[in-house]
PDB file of C-alpha atoms in Angstrom:
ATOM      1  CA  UNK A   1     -11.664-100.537 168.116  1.00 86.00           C
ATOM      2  CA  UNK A   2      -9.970 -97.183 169.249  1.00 90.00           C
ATOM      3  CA  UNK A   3     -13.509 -96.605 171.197  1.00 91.00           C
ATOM      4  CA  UNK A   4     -13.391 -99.857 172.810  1.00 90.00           C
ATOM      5  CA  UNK A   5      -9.444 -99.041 173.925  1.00 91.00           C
ATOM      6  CA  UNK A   6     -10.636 -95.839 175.162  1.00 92.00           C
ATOM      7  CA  UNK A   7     -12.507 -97.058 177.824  1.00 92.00           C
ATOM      8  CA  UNK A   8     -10.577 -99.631 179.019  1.00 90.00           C
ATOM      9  CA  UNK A   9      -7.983 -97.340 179.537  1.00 92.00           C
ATOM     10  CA  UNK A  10     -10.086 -94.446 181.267  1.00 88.00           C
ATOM     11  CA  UNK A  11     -12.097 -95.439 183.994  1.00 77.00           C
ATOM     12  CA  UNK A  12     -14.970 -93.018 183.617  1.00 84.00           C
ATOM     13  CA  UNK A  13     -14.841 -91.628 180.536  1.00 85.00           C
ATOM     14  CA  UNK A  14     -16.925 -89.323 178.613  1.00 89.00           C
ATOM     15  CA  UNK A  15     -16.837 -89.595 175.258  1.00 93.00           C
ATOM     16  CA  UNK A  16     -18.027 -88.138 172.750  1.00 95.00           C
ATOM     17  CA  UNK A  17     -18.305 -89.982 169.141  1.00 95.00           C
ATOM     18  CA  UNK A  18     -18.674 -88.033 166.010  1.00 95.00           C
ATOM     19  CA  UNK A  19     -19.576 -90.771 162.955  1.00 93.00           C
ATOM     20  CA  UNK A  20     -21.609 -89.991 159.610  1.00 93.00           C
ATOM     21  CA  UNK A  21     -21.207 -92.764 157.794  1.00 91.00           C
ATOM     22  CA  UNK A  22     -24.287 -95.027 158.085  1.00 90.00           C
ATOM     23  CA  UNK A  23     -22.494 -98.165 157.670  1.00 88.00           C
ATOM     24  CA  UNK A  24     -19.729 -97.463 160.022  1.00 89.00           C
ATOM     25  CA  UNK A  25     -22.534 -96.074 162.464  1.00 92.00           C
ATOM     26  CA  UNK A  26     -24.196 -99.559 162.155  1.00 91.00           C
ATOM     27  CA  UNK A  27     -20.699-101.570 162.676  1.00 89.00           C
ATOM     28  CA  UNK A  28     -19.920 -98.996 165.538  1.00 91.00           C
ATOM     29  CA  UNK A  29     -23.241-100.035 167.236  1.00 94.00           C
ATOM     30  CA  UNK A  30     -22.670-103.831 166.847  1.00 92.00           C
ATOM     31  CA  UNK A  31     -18.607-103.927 167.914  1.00 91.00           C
ATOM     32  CA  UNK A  32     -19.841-101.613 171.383  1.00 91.00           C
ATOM     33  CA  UNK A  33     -22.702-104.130 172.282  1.00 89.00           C
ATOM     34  CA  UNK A  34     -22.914-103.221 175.944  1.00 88.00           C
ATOM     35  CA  UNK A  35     -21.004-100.759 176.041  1.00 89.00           C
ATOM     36  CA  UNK A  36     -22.750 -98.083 173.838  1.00 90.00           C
ATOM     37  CA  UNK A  37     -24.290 -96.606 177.124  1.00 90.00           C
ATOM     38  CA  UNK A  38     -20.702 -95.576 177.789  1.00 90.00           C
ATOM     39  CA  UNK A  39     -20.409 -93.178 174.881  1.00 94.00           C
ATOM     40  CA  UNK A  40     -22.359 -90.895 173.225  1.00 94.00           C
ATOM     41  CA  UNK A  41     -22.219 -91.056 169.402  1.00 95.00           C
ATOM     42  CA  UNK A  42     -23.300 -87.863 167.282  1.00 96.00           C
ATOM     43  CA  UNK A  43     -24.250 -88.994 163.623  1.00 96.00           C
ATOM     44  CA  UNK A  44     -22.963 -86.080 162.128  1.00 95.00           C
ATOM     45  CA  UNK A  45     -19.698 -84.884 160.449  1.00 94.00           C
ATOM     46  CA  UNK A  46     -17.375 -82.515 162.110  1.00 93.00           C
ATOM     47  CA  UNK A  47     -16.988 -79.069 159.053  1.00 93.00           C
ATOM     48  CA  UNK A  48     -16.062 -76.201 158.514  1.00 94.00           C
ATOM     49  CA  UNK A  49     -20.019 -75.015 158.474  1.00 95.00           C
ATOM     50  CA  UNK A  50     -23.106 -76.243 160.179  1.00 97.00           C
ATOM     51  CA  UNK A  51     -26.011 -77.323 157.622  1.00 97.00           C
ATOM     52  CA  UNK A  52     -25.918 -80.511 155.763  1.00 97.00           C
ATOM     53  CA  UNK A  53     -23.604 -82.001 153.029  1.00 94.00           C
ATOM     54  CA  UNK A  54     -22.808 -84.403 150.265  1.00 94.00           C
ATOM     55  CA  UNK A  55     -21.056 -87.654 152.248  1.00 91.00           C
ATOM     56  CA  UNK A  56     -18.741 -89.569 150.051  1.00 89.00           C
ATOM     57  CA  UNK A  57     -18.719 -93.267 150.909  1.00 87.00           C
ATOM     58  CA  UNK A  58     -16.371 -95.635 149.768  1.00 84.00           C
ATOM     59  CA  UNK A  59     -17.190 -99.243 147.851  1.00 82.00           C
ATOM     60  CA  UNK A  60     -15.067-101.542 145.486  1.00 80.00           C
ATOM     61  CA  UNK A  61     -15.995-104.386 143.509  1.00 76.00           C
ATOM     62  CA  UNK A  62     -15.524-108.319 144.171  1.00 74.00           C
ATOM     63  CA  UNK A  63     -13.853-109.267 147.926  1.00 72.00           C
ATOM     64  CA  UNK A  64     -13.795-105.424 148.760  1.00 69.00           C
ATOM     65  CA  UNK A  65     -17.226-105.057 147.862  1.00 71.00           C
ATOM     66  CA  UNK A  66     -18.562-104.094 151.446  1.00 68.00           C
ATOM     67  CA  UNK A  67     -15.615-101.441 151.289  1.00 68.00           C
ATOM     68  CA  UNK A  68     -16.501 -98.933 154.245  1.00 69.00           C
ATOM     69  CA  UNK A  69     -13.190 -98.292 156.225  1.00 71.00           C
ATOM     70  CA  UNK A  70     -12.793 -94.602 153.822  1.00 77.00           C
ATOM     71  CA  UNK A  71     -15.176 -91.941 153.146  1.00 83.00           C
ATOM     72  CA  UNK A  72     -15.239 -87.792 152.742  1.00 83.00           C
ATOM     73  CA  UNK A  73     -17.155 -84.838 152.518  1.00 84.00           C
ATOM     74  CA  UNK A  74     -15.002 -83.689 150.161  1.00 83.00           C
ATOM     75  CA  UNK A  75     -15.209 -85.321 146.558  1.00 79.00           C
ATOM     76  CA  UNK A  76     -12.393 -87.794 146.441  1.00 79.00           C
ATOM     77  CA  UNK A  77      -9.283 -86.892 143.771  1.00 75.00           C
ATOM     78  CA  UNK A  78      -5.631 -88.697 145.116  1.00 77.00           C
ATOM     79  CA  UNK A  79      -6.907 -91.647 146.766  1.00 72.00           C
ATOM     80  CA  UNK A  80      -8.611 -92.267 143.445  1.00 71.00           C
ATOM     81  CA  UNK A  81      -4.882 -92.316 141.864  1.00 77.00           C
ATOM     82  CA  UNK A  82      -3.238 -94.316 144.639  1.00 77.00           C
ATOM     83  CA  UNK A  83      -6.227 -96.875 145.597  1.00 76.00           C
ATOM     84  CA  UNK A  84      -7.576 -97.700 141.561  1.00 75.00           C
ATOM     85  CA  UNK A  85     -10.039-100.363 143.334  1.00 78.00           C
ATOM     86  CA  UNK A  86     -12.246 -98.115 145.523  1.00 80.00           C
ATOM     87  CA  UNK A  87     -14.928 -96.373 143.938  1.00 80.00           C
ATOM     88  CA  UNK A  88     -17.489 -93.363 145.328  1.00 82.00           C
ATOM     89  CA  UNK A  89     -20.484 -94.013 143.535  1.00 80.00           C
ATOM     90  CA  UNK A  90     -23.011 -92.893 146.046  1.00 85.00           C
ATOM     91  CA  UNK A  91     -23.161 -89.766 148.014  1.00 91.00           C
ATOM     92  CA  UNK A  92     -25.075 -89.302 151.015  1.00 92.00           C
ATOM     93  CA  UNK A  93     -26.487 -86.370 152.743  1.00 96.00           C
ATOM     94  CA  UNK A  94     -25.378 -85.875 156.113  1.00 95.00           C
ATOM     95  CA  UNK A  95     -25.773 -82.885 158.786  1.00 96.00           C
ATOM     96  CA  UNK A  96     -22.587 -81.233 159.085  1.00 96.00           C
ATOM     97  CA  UNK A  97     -21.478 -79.191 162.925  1.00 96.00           C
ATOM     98  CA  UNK A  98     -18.272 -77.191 163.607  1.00 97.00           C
ATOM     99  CA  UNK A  99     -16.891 -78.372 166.739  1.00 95.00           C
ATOM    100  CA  UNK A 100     -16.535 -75.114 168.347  1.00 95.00           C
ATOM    101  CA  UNK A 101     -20.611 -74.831 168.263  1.00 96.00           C
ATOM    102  CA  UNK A 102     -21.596 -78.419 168.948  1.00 95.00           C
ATOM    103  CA  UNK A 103     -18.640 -77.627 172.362  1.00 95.00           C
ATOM    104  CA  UNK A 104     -21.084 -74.716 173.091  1.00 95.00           C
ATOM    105  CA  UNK A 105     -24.144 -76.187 172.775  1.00 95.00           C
ATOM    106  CA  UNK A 106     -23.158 -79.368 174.419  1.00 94.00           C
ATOM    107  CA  UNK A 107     -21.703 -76.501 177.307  1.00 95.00           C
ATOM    108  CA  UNK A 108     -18.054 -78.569 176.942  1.00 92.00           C
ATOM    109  CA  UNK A 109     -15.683 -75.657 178.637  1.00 89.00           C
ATOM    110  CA  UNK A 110     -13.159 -77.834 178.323  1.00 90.00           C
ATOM    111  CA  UNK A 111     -11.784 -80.560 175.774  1.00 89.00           C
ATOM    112  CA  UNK A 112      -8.972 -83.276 177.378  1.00 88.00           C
ATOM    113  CA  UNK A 113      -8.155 -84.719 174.319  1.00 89.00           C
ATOM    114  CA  UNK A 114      -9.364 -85.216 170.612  1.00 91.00           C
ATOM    115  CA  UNK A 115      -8.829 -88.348 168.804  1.00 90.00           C
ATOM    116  CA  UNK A 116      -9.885 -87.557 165.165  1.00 87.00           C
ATOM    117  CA  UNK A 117      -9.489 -89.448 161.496  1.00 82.00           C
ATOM    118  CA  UNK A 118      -8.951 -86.763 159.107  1.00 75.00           C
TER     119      UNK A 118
END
């Protein structure tokens, strides 16, 4: 949704999509439809480190069984406490980049602006 605002707000963006969840990758892909040429998404995870790491999904049980709106490359502790429901059961590797190289290699001397879920 934020993607699709994006563009109708900025004419000719470029934008660059960072996503490594394979269910929100596949959801990503559907929403866009047409306009996926307008974007290029990176199934990766934005770290600290470049290499590959344990992906976190989130799931739940009964009507939040298709659960995939959280997730985290770091093993999940409070939202554990405060959301009882969700559940991490299956880990996922994923390649991991820090920004700062992917900037370089994608020869980005400048960034305008960084919309980022944390």
């Amino acid at each position: 949704t934020d993607t699709q605002k994006f563009l109708e707000l900025c004419p000719e963006p470029r934008l660059y999509c960072f996503e490594p969840d394979p269910r929100a990758i596949a959801r990503f892909k559907k929403k866009l439809g047409p306009s996926l040429n307008k974007v290029k998404l990176l199934e990766i995870a934005i770290s600290d480190r470049n290499g590959t790491i344990d992906f976190h999904p989130s799931n739940a049980d009964g009507d939040a069984k298709d659960w995939d709106l959280s997730g985290s490359i770091r093993r999940p502790k409070n939202h554990l406490t405060e959301y009882d429901w969700v559940r991490f059961d299956h880990p996922v590797t994923v390649e991991t980049r820090r920004l700062d190289d992917w900037c370089s290699e994608a020869m980005l001397d400048e960034v305008d602006f960084i919309w980022m879920d944390v």
